[in-house]
CSV table of N, CA and C in Angstrom, one decimal:
chain,number,residue,atom,x,y,z
A,1,MET,N,-11.8,-64.4,-63.8
A,1,MET,CA,-10.7,-63.8,-63.1
A,1,MET,C,-10.6,-62.2,-63.3
A,2,ALA,N,-11.0,-61.8,-64.5
A,2,ALA,CA,-11.0,-60.4,-64.9
A,2,ALA,C,-12.1,-59.7,-64.0
A,3,MET,N,-13.2,-60.4,-63.8
A,3,MET,CA,-14.3,-59.8,-63.0
A,3,MET,C,-13.9,-59.7,-61.6
A,4,LYS,N,-13.2,-60.6,-61.1
A,4,LYS,CA,-12.7,-60.6,-59.7
A,4,LYS,C,-11.7,-59.4,-59.6
A,5,ASP,N,-10.8,-59.2,-60.6
A,5,ASP,CA,-9.8,-58.1,-60.5
A,5,ASP,C,-10.5,-56.8,-60.6
A,6,ASP,N,-11.6,-56.8,-61.5
A,6,ASP,CA,-12.4,-55.5,-61.6
A,6,ASP,C,-13.0,-55.1,-60.3
A,7,GLY,N,-13.6,-56.1,-59.6
A,7,GLY,CA,-14.2,-55.9,-58.3
A,7,GLY,C,-13.2,-55.4,-57.3
A,8,LEU,N,-12.0,-56.0,-57.3
A,8,LEU,CA,-11.0,-55.7,-56.4
A,8,LEU,C,-10.5,-54.3,-56.6
A,9,LYS,N,-10.4,-53.9,-57.9
A,9,LYS,CA,-10.0,-52.5,-58.3
A,9,LYS,C,-11.0,-51.5,-57.8
A,10,LYS,N,-12.3,-51.9,-57.9
A,10,LYS,CA,-13.4,-51.0,-57.4
A,10,LYS,C,-13.3,-50.8,-55.9
A,11,LEU,N,-13.0,-52.0,-55.3
A,11,LEU,CA,-12.9,-52.0,-53.8
A,11,LEU,C,-11.7,-51.1,-53.3
A,12,ILE,N,-10.6,-51.2,-54.1
A,12,ILE,CA,-9.4,-50.4,-53.8
A,12,ILE,C,-9.7,-49.0,-53.9
A,13,GLU,N,-10.4,-48.6,-55.0
A,13,GLU,CA,-10.8,-47.2,-55.2
A,13,GLU,C,-11.7,-46.7,-54.1
A,14,LYS,N,-12.7,-47.6,-53.7
A,14,LYS,CA,-13.6,-47.2,-52.7
A,14,LYS,C,-12.8,-47.0,-51.3
A,15,TYR,N,-11.8,-47.9,-51.1
A,15,TYR,CA,-11.0,-47.7,-49.9
A,15,TYR,C,-10.2,-46.4,-49.9
A,16,LYS,N,-9.6,-46.1,-51.0
A,16,LYS,CA,-8.8,-44.9,-51.2
A,16,LYS,C,-9.7,-43.6,-51.0
A,17,GLU,N,-11.0,-43.7,-51.4
A,17,GLU,CA,-11.9,-42.6,-51.2
A,17,GLU,C,-12.4,-42.5,-49.8
A,18,GLY,N,-12.2,-43.6,-49.0
A,18,GLY,CA,-12.7,-43.6,-47.6
A,18,GLY,C,-14.2,-44.0,-47.5
A,19,ASN,N,-14.7,-44.7,-48.5
A,19,ASN,CA,-16.1,-45.1,-48.5
A,19,ASN,C,-16.3,-46.6,-48.3
A,20,SER,N,-15.3,-47.3,-47.9
A,20,SER,CA,-15.4,-48.7,-47.8
A,20,SER,C,-15.9,-49.0,-46.3
A,21,THR,N,-16.5,-50.2,-46.2
A,21,THR,CA,-17.0,-50.6,-44.9
A,21,THR,C,-15.8,-51.4,-44.2
A,22,LEU,N,-16.0,-51.7,-42.9
A,22,LEU,CA,-15.0,-52.5,-42.2
A,22,LEU,C,-14.9,-53.9,-42.8
A,23,LYS,N,-16.0,-54.5,-43.2
A,23,LYS,CA,-15.9,-55.8,-43.8
A,23,LYS,C,-15.2,-55.8,-45.2
A,24,GLU,N,-15.5,-54.8,-46.0
A,24,GLU,CA,-14.8,-54.6,-47.2
A,24,GLU,C,-13.3,-54.4,-47.0
A,25,GLU,N,-12.9,-53.7,-46.1
A,25,GLU,CA,-11.5,-53.5,-45.8
A,25,GLU,C,-10.8,-54.7,-45.3
A,26,GLN,N,-11.5,-55.5,-44.5
A,26,GLN,CA,-11.0,-56.8,-44.0
A,26,GLN,C,-10.8,-57.7,-45.2
A,27,PHE,N,-11.8,-57.8,-46.1
A,27,PHE,CA,-11.7,-58.6,-47.3
A,27,PHE,C,-10.5,-58.2,-48.1
A,28,LEU,N,-10.3,-56.9,-48.3
A,28,LEU,CA,-9.2,-56.3,-49.1
A,28,LEU,C,-7.9,-56.7,-48.5
A,29,PHE,N,-7.7,-56.6,-47.2
A,29,PHE,CA,-6.4,-56.9,-46.6
A,29,PHE,C,-6.2,-58.4,-46.5
A,30,ASN,N,-7.3,-59.2,-46.4
A,30,ASN,CA,-7.1,-60.7,-46.5
A,30,ASN,C,-6.6,-61.2,-47.8
A,31,ASN,N,-7.0,-60.5,-48.9
A,31,ASN,CA,-6.6,-60.8,-50.2
A,31,ASN,C,-5.6,-59.9,-50.7
A,32,ASN,N,-4.5,-59.8,-50.0
A,32,ASN,CA,-3.5,-58.8,-50.3
A,32,ASN,C,-2.5,-59.2,-51.3
A,33,ARG,N,-2.6,-60.4,-51.9
A,33,ARG,CA,-1.7,-60.8,-53.0
A,33,ARG,C,-1.8,-60.0,-54.2
A,34,ASN,N,-3.0,-59.5,-54.5
A,34,ASN,CA,-3.2,-58.7,-55.7
A,34,ASN,C,-3.1,-57.2,-55.5
A,35,LEU,N,-2.7,-56.8,-54.3
A,35,LEU,CA,-2.7,-55.4,-54.0
A,35,LEU,C,-1.5,-54.7,-54.6
A,36,GLU,N,-1.6,-53.4,-54.9
A,36,GLU,CA,-0.5,-52.7,-55.4
A,36,GLU,C,0.5,-52.5,-54.2
A,37,PRO,N,1.8,-52.2,-54.5
A,37,PRO,CA,2.8,-52.1,-53.5
A,37,PRO,C,2.6,-51.1,-52.4
A,38,SER,N,2.0,-50.0,-52.7
A,38,SER,CA,1.8,-49.0,-51.6
A,38,SER,C,0.7,-49.5,-50.7
A,39,LEU,N,-0.3,-50.2,-51.1
A,39,LEU,CA,-1.3,-50.8,-50.3
A,39,LEU,C,-0.8,-51.9,-49.5
A,40,LYS,N,0.2,-52.7,-50.1
A,40,LYS,CA,0.8,-53.8,-49.3
A,40,LYS,C,1.6,-53.3,-48.1
A,41,ALA,N,2.3,-52.2,-48.4
A,41,ALA,CA,3.1,-51.5,-47.3
A,41,ALA,C,2.1,-51.0,-46.2
A,42,TRP,N,1.0,-50.4,-46.6
A,42,TRP,CA,0.0,-49.9,-45.7
A,42,TRP,C,-0.6,-51.0,-44.9
A,43,TYR,N,-0.9,-52.1,-45.5
A,43,TYR,CA,-1.5,-53.3,-44.9
A,43,TYR,C,-0.5,-53.8,-43.8
A,44,SER,N,0.8,-53.9,-44.2
A,44,SER,CA,1.8,-54.5,-43.2
A,44,SER,C,1.9,-53.5,-42.0
A,45,PHE,N,1.8,-52.2,-42.3
A,45,PHE,CA,1.9,-51.2,-41.2
A,45,PHE,C,0.7,-51.4,-40.3
A,46,ILE,N,-0.5,-51.5,-40.8
A,46,ILE,CA,-1.7,-51.7,-40.0
A,46,ILE,C,-1.6,-53.0,-39.2
A,47,LYS,N,-1.2,-54.1,-39.9
A,47,LYS,CA,-1.1,-55.4,-39.2
A,47,LYS,C,-0.1,-55.3,-38.0
A,48,GLN,N,1.0,-54.6,-38.1
A,48,GLN,CA,2.0,-54.6,-37.1
A,48,GLN,C,1.5,-53.7,-35.9
A,49,ASN,N,0.8,-52.6,-36.2
A,49,ASN,CA,0.4,-51.6,-35.2
A,49,ASN,C,-1.0,-51.8,-34.7
A,50,ARG,N,-1.7,-52.8,-35.1
A,50,ARG,CA,-3.1,-53.0,-34.7
A,50,ARG,C,-3.1,-53.3,-33.2
A,51,LYS,N,-4.0,-52.7,-32.5
A,51,LYS,CA,-4.2,-53.0,-31.1
A,51,LYS,C,-5.7,-53.3,-30.8
A,52,GLU,N,-5.9,-54.2,-30.0
A,52,GLU,CA,-7.2,-54.6,-29.6
A,52,GLU,C,-7.8,-53.7,-28.6
A,53,THR,N,-9.1,-53.4,-28.7
A,53,THR,CA,-9.7,-52.5,-27.7
A,53,THR,C,-10.0,-53.3,-26.5
A,54,PRO,N,-9.9,-52.7,-25.3
A,54,PRO,CA,-10.2,-53.4,-24.1
A,54,PRO,C,-11.7,-53.8,-24.0
A,55,ASN,N,-12.0,-54.8,-23.2
A,55,ASN,CA,-13.4,-55.2,-23.0
A,55,ASN,C,-14.3,-54.1,-22.4
A,56,ASN,N,-13.8,-53.4,-21.5
A,56,ASN,CA,-14.6,-52.3,-20.8
A,56,ASN,C,-14.3,-50.9,-21.4
A,57,PHE,N,-13.9,-50.9,-22.7
A,57,PHE,CA,-13.6,-49.6,-23.3
A,57,PHE,C,-14.8,-48.6,-23.3
A,58,ASN,N,-16.0,-49.1,-23.7
A,58,ASN,CA,-17.2,-48.3,-23.8
A,58,ASN,C,-17.5,-47.8,-22.4
A,59,ASP,N,-17.4,-48.6,-21.4
A,59,ASP,CA,-17.7,-48.2,-20.0
A,59,ASP,C,-16.8,-47.1,-19.5
A,60,SER,N,-15.5,-47.3,-19.8
A,60,SER,CA,-14.5,-46.3,-19.3
A,60,SER,C,-14.7,-45.0,-20.1
A,61,LEU,N,-15.1,-45.1,-21.3
A,61,LEU,CA,-15.4,-43.8,-22.1
A,61,LEU,C,-16.6,-43.1,-21.5
A,62,TRP,N,-17.6,-43.9,-21.2
A,62,TRP,CA,-18.8,-43.3,-20.7
A,62,TRP,C,-18.6,-42.7,-19.3
A,63,LYS,N,-17.8,-43.3,-18.5
A,63,LYS,CA,-17.5,-42.7,-17.2
A,63,LYS,C,-16.7,-41.4,-17.3
A,64,SER,N,-15.8,-41.4,-18.3
A,64,SER,CA,-15.0,-40.2,-18.4
A,64,SER,C,-15.9,-39.0,-18.9
A,65,PHE,N,-16.8,-39.4,-19.8
A,65,PHE,CA,-17.8,-38.3,-20.3
A,65,PHE,C,-18.6,-37.8,-19.1
A,66,GLN,N,-19.1,-38.8,-18.3
A,66,GLN,CA,-19.9,-38.4,-17.2
A,66,GLN,C,-19.2,-37.5,-16.2
A,67,ASN,N,-17.9,-37.9,-15.9
A,67,ASN,CA,-17.1,-37.1,-15.0
A,67,ASN,C,-16.9,-35.7,-15.6
A,68,LYS,N,-16.7,-35.5,-16.9
A,68,LYS,CA,-16.6,-34.2,-17.4
A,68,LYS,C,-17.8,-33.4,-17.3
A,69,LYS,N,-19.0,-34.1,-17.5
A,69,LYS,CA,-20.3,-33.4,-17.4
A,69,LYS,C,-20.5,-32.9,-16.0
A,70,ILE,N,-20.1,-33.8,-15.0
A,70,ILE,CA,-20.3,-33.4,-13.6
A,70,ILE,C,-19.4,-32.3,-13.2
A,71,LYS,N,-18.2,-32.3,-13.7
A,71,LYS,CA,-17.3,-31.2,-13.4
A,71,LYS,C,-17.8,-29.9,-14.0
A,72,LYS,N,-18.3,-30.0,-15.2
A,72,LYS,CA,-18.8,-28.8,-15.9
A,72,LYS,C,-20.1,-28.2,-15.1
A,73,ARG,N,-20.9,-29.1,-14.7
A,73,ARG,CA,-22.1,-28.7,-13.9
A,73,ARG,C,-21.7,-28.0,-12.6
A,74,ARG,N,-20.7,-28.6,-11.9
A,74,ARG,CA,-20.3,-28.1,-10.6
A,74,ARG,C,-19.7,-26.7,-10.9
A,75,LEU,N,-18.9,-26.5,-11.9
A,75,LEU,CA,-18.4,-25.2,-12.2
A,75,LEU,C,-19.5,-24.2,-12.5
A,76,ILE,N,-20.4,-24.6,-13.3
A,76,ILE,CA,-21.5,-23.7,-13.6
A,76,ILE,C,-22.3,-23.3,-12.4
A,77,ILE,N,-22.6,-24.3,-11.5
A,77,ILE,CA,-23.4,-24.0,-10.3
A,77,ILE,C,-22.6,-23.1,-9.4
A,78,GLY,N,-21.3,-23.4,-9.3
A,78,GLY,CA,-20.4,-22.5,-8.5
A,78,GLY,C,-20.4,-21.1,-9.0
A,79,MET,N,-20.3,-20.9,-10.3
A,79,MET,CA,-20.3,-19.6,-10.8
A,79,MET,C,-21.6,-18.9,-10.6
A,80,ILE,N,-22.7,-19.6,-10.8
A,80,ILE,CA,-24.0,-19.0,-10.6
A,80,ILE,C,-24.2,-18.6,-9.2
A,81,SER,N,-23.8,-19.4,-8.2
A,81,SER,CA,-23.9,-19.1,-6.8
A,81,SER,C,-23.1,-17.9,-6.5
A,82,ALA,N,-21.9,-17.8,-7.0
A,82,ALA,CA,-21.0,-16.6,-6.8
A,82,ALA,C,-21.6,-15.4,-7.3
A,83,VAL,N,-22.2,-15.4,-8.5
A,83,VAL,CA,-22.8,-14.2,-9.1
A,83,VAL,C,-24.0,-13.9,-8.3
A,84,ALA,N,-24.8,-14.9,-7.8
A,84,ALA,CA,-26.0,-14.6,-7.0
A,84,ALA,C,-25.6,-13.9,-5.7
A,85,SER,N,-24.5,-14.4,-5.1
A,85,SER,CA,-24.1,-13.8,-3.8
A,85,SER,C,-23.6,-12.3,-4.1
A,86,VAL,N,-22.9,-12.1,-5.1
A,86,VAL,CA,-22.5,-10.7,-5.4
A,86,VAL,C,-23.7,-9.8,-5.7
A,87,LEU,N,-24.7,-10.3,-6.4
A,87,LEU,CA,-25.9,-9.5,-6.7
A,87,LEU,C,-26.6,-9.2,-5.5
A,88,LEU,N,-26.7,-10.2,-4.6
A,88,LEU,CA,-27.4,-10.0,-3.3
A,88,LEU,C,-26.7,-8.9,-2.5
A,89,LEU,N,-25.4,-9.0,-2.4
A,89,LEU,CA,-24.7,-7.9,-1.7
A,89,LEU,C,-24.8,-6.6,-2.3
A,90,ILE,N,-24.8,-6.5,-3.6
A,90,ILE,CA,-25.0,-5.2,-4.3
A,90,ILE,C,-26.4,-4.7,-4.0
A,91,SER,N,-27.4,-5.6,-4.1
A,91,SER,CA,-28.8,-5.1,-3.9
A,91,SER,C,-29.0,-4.6,-2.4
A,92,LEU,N,-28.3,-5.3,-1.5
A,92,LEU,CA,-28.5,-4.8,-0.1
A,92,LEU,C,-27.8,-3.5,0.1
A,93,PHE,N,-26.7,-3.3,-0.6
A,93,PHE,CA,-25.9,-2.1,-0.4
A,93,PHE,C,-26.7,-0.9,-1.1
A,94,VAL,N,-27.3,-1.2,-2.3
A,94,VAL,CA,-28.0,-0.1,-3.0
A,94,VAL,C,-29.3,0.2,-2.4
A,95,SER,N,-30.0,-0.8,-1.9
A,95,SER,CA,-31.4,-0.6,-1.4
A,95,SER,C,-31.5,-0.5,0.1
A,96,LYS,N,-30.3,-0.1,0.7
A,96,LYS,CA,-30.3,0.1,2.2
A,96,LYS,C,-31.2,1.2,2.5
A,97,PRO,N,-32.2,1.0,3.3
A,97,PRO,CA,-33.1,2.1,3.7
A,97,PRO,C,-32.4,3.1,4.6
A,98,LYS,N,-32.7,4.4,4.2
A,98,LYS,CA,-32.1,5.4,5.0
A,98,LYS,C,-32.9,5.6,6.3
A,99,GLU,N,-32.2,5.9,7.3
A,99,GLU,CA,-32.9,6.2,8.6
A,99,GLU,C,-33.6,7.5,8.5
A,100,LYS,N,-34.8,7.6,9.0
A,100,LYS,CA,-35.6,8.8,9.0
A,100,LYS,C,-35.0,9.8,10.0
A,101,GLU,N,-34.6,10.9,9.6
A,101,GLU,CA,-34.1,11.9,10.5
A,101,GLU,C,-35.2,12.9,10.9
A,102,PHE,N,-35.3,13.1,12.2
A,102,PHE,CA,-36.3,14.0,12.7
A,102,PHE,C,-35.7,15.3,13.1
A,103,SER,N,-36.4,16.4,12.9
A,103,SER,CA,-36.0,17.7,13.3
A,103,SER,C,-36.3,17.8,14.9
A,104,TYR,N,-35.8,18.8,15.5
A,104,TYR,CA,-36.0,19.0,16.9
A,104,TYR,C,-37.5,19.1,17.2
A,105,SER,N,-38.2,19.8,16.4
A,105,SER,CA,-39.6,20.0,16.7
A,105,SER,C,-40.4,18.7,16.6
A,106,ASP,N,-40.0,17.8,15.6
A,106,ASP,CA,-40.6,16.5,15.4
A,106,ASP,C,-40.3,15.6,16.6
A,107,LYS,N,-39.1,15.7,17.1
A,107,LYS,CA,-38.7,14.9,18.3
A,107,LYS,C,-39.5,15.4,19.5
A,108,GLU,N,-39.7,16.7,19.6
A,108,GLU,CA,-40.5,17.2,20.8
A,108,GLU,C,-41.9,16.8,20.7
A,109,ILE,N,-42.5,16.7,19.5
A,109,ILE,CA,-43.9,16.3,19.3
A,109,ILE,C,-44.0,14.8,19.7
A,110,LEU,N,-43.1,14.0,19.3
A,110,LEU,CA,-43.1,12.6,19.6
A,110,LEU,C,-43.0,12.4,21.1
A,111,LEU,N,-42.1,13.1,21.7
A,111,LEU,CA,-41.9,13.0,23.2
A,111,LEU,C,-43.2,13.4,23.9
A,112,ASN,N,-43.8,14.4,23.5
A,112,ASN,CA,-45.1,14.8,24.2
A,112,ASN,C,-46.2,13.8,24.0
A,113,GLN,N,-46.2,13.2,22.8
A,113,GLN,CA,-47.2,12.1,22.5
A,113,GLN,C,-46.9,10.9,23.4
A,114,ALA,N,-45.7,10.6,23.6
A,114,ALA,CA,-45.3,9.5,24.5
A,114,ALA,C,-45.7,9.8,25.9
A,115,LEU,N,-45.4,11.0,26.4
A,115,LEU,CA,-45.7,11.4,27.7
A,115,LEU,C,-47.2,11.4,28.0
A,116,ASN,N,-48.0,11.8,27.0
A,116,ASN,CA,-49.5,11.8,27.1
A,116,ASN,C,-50.1,10.4,27.2
A,117,MET,N,-49.3,9.4,26.8
A,117,MET,CA,-49.8,8.0,26.9
A,117,MET,C,-49.9,7.6,28.4
A,118,PHE,N,-49.0,8.1,29.2
A,118,PHE,CA,-49.0,7.7,30.6
A,118,PHE,C,-49.9,8.6,31.4
A,119,SER,N,-50.9,8.1,32.0
A,119,SER,CA,-51.8,8.9,32.8
A,119,SER,C,-51.2,9.2,34.2
A,120,GLY,N,-51.6,10.3,34.7
A,120,GLY,CA,-51.2,10.6,36.0
A,120,GLY,C,-49.8,11.3,36.1
A,121,THR,N,-49.3,11.7,35.0
A,121,THR,CA,-48.0,12.4,35.0
A,121,THR,C,-48.2,13.8,35.0
A,122,ASN,N,-47.5,14.5,35.8
A,122,ASN,CA,-47.6,16.0,35.8
A,122,ASN,C,-46.7,16.6,34.7
A,123,GLN,N,-47.4,17.3,33.9
A,123,GLN,CA,-46.6,17.9,32.8
A,123,GLN,C,-46.6,19.4,33.2
A,124,GLN,N,-45.6,19.8,33.5
A,124,GLN,CA,-45.4,21.3,33.8
A,124,GLN,C,-44.7,21.9,32.7
A,125,GLU,N,-45.1,23.0,32.3
A,125,GLU,CA,-44.4,23.7,31.3
A,125,GLU,C,-43.3,24.4,31.9
A,126,VAL,N,-42.1,23.9,31.7
A,126,VAL,CA,-40.9,24.4,32.2
A,126,VAL,C,-40.1,25.0,31.1
A,127,GLU,N,-39.5,26.1,31.3
A,127,GLU,CA,-38.7,26.7,30.3
A,127,GLU,C,-37.4,26.0,30.2
A,128,GLN,N,-37.0,25.6,29.1
A,128,GLN,CA,-35.7,24.9,28.9
A,128,GLN,C,-34.8,25.6,28.0
A,129,ASN,N,-33.5,25.7,28.4
A,129,ASN,CA,-32.5,26.3,27.6
A,129,ASN,C,-31.5,25.2,27.2
A,130,ILE,N,-31.4,25.1,25.9
A,130,ILE,CA,-30.5,24.0,25.3
A,130,ILE,C,-29.1,24.5,25.3
A,131,ILE,N,-28.2,23.7,26.0
A,131,ILE,CA,-26.8,24.1,26.0
A,131,ILE,C,-26.1,23.4,24.9
A,132,TYR,N,-26.4,22.1,24.6
A,132,TYR,CA,-25.7,21.3,23.6
A,132,TYR,C,-26.7,20.3,23.0
A,133,GLU,N,-26.6,20.1,21.7
A,133,GLU,CA,-27.5,19.1,21.0
A,133,GLU,C,-26.7,18.4,19.9
A,134,ASN,N,-26.9,17.1,19.8
A,134,ASN,CA,-26.4,16.4,18.6
A,134,ASN,C,-27.5,15.3,18.3
A,135,GLU,N,-27.1,14.3,17.4
A,135,GLU,CA,-28.1,13.3,17.1
A,135,GLU,C,-28.5,12.4,18.3
A,136,ILE,N,-27.5,12.2,19.3
A,136,ILE,CA,-27.7,11.3,20.3
A,136,ILE,C,-28.2,12.0,21.6
A,137,ILE,N,-27.7,13.1,21.9
A,137,ILE,CA,-27.9,13.7,23.3
A,137,ILE,C,-28.3,15.2,23.1
A,138,ILE,N,-29.2,15.6,24.1
A,138,ILE,CA,-29.5,17.0,24.2
A,138,ILE,C,-29.2,17.4,25.7
A,139,ILE,N,-28.5,18.4,25.9
A,139,ILE,CA,-28.2,18.9,27.2
A,139,ILE,C,-28.9,20.3,27.4
A,140,TYR,N,-29.7,20.4,28.4
A,140,TYR,CA,-30.4,21.6,28.6
A,140,TYR,C,-30.5,21.9,30.1
A,141,THR,N,-30.9,23.2,30.3
A,141,THR,CA,-31.1,23.6,31.7
A,141,THR,C,-32.5,24.2,31.9
A,142,THR,N,-33.0,24.1,33.1
A,142,THR,CA,-34.3,24.7,33.3
A,142,THR,C,-34.1,25.9,34.3
A,143,THR,N,-35.2,26.7,34.3
A,143,THR,CA,-35.1,27.8,35.2
A,143,THR,C,-35.7,27.6,36.6
A,144,ASP,N,-36.2,26.4,36.9
A,144,ASP,CA,-36.7,26.1,38.2
A,144,ASP,C,-35.6,25.9,39.2
């Protein structure tokens, strides 16, 4: 009997330290006649408030974990795509090629080259007086 009490005391100490297994705890609570009063009160509390786990508990936990992972992935993908869009817009704005601006003489040279491509055109040297000029239009008069 002393050996059994000694083992029970060791089991109680193991339980108080949090090192007991579920089987040892079950044995301890099934043999509650020899327990100290504080453990008897604890055992009665556990017995009254014990709830059984549902049959599909693991499946429902797994689904909730998967849903959280999917939401997290969607959030990350959404943020990455938003950042990529912003970077694309910034790169288009920064690397926008500037239009080449031609001086009047460069424009005249290009016009003459284009006119030379057409055979049979009469190119007469006509004196031209420019009245008005901007990027779009040139207004001039001739002396003919």
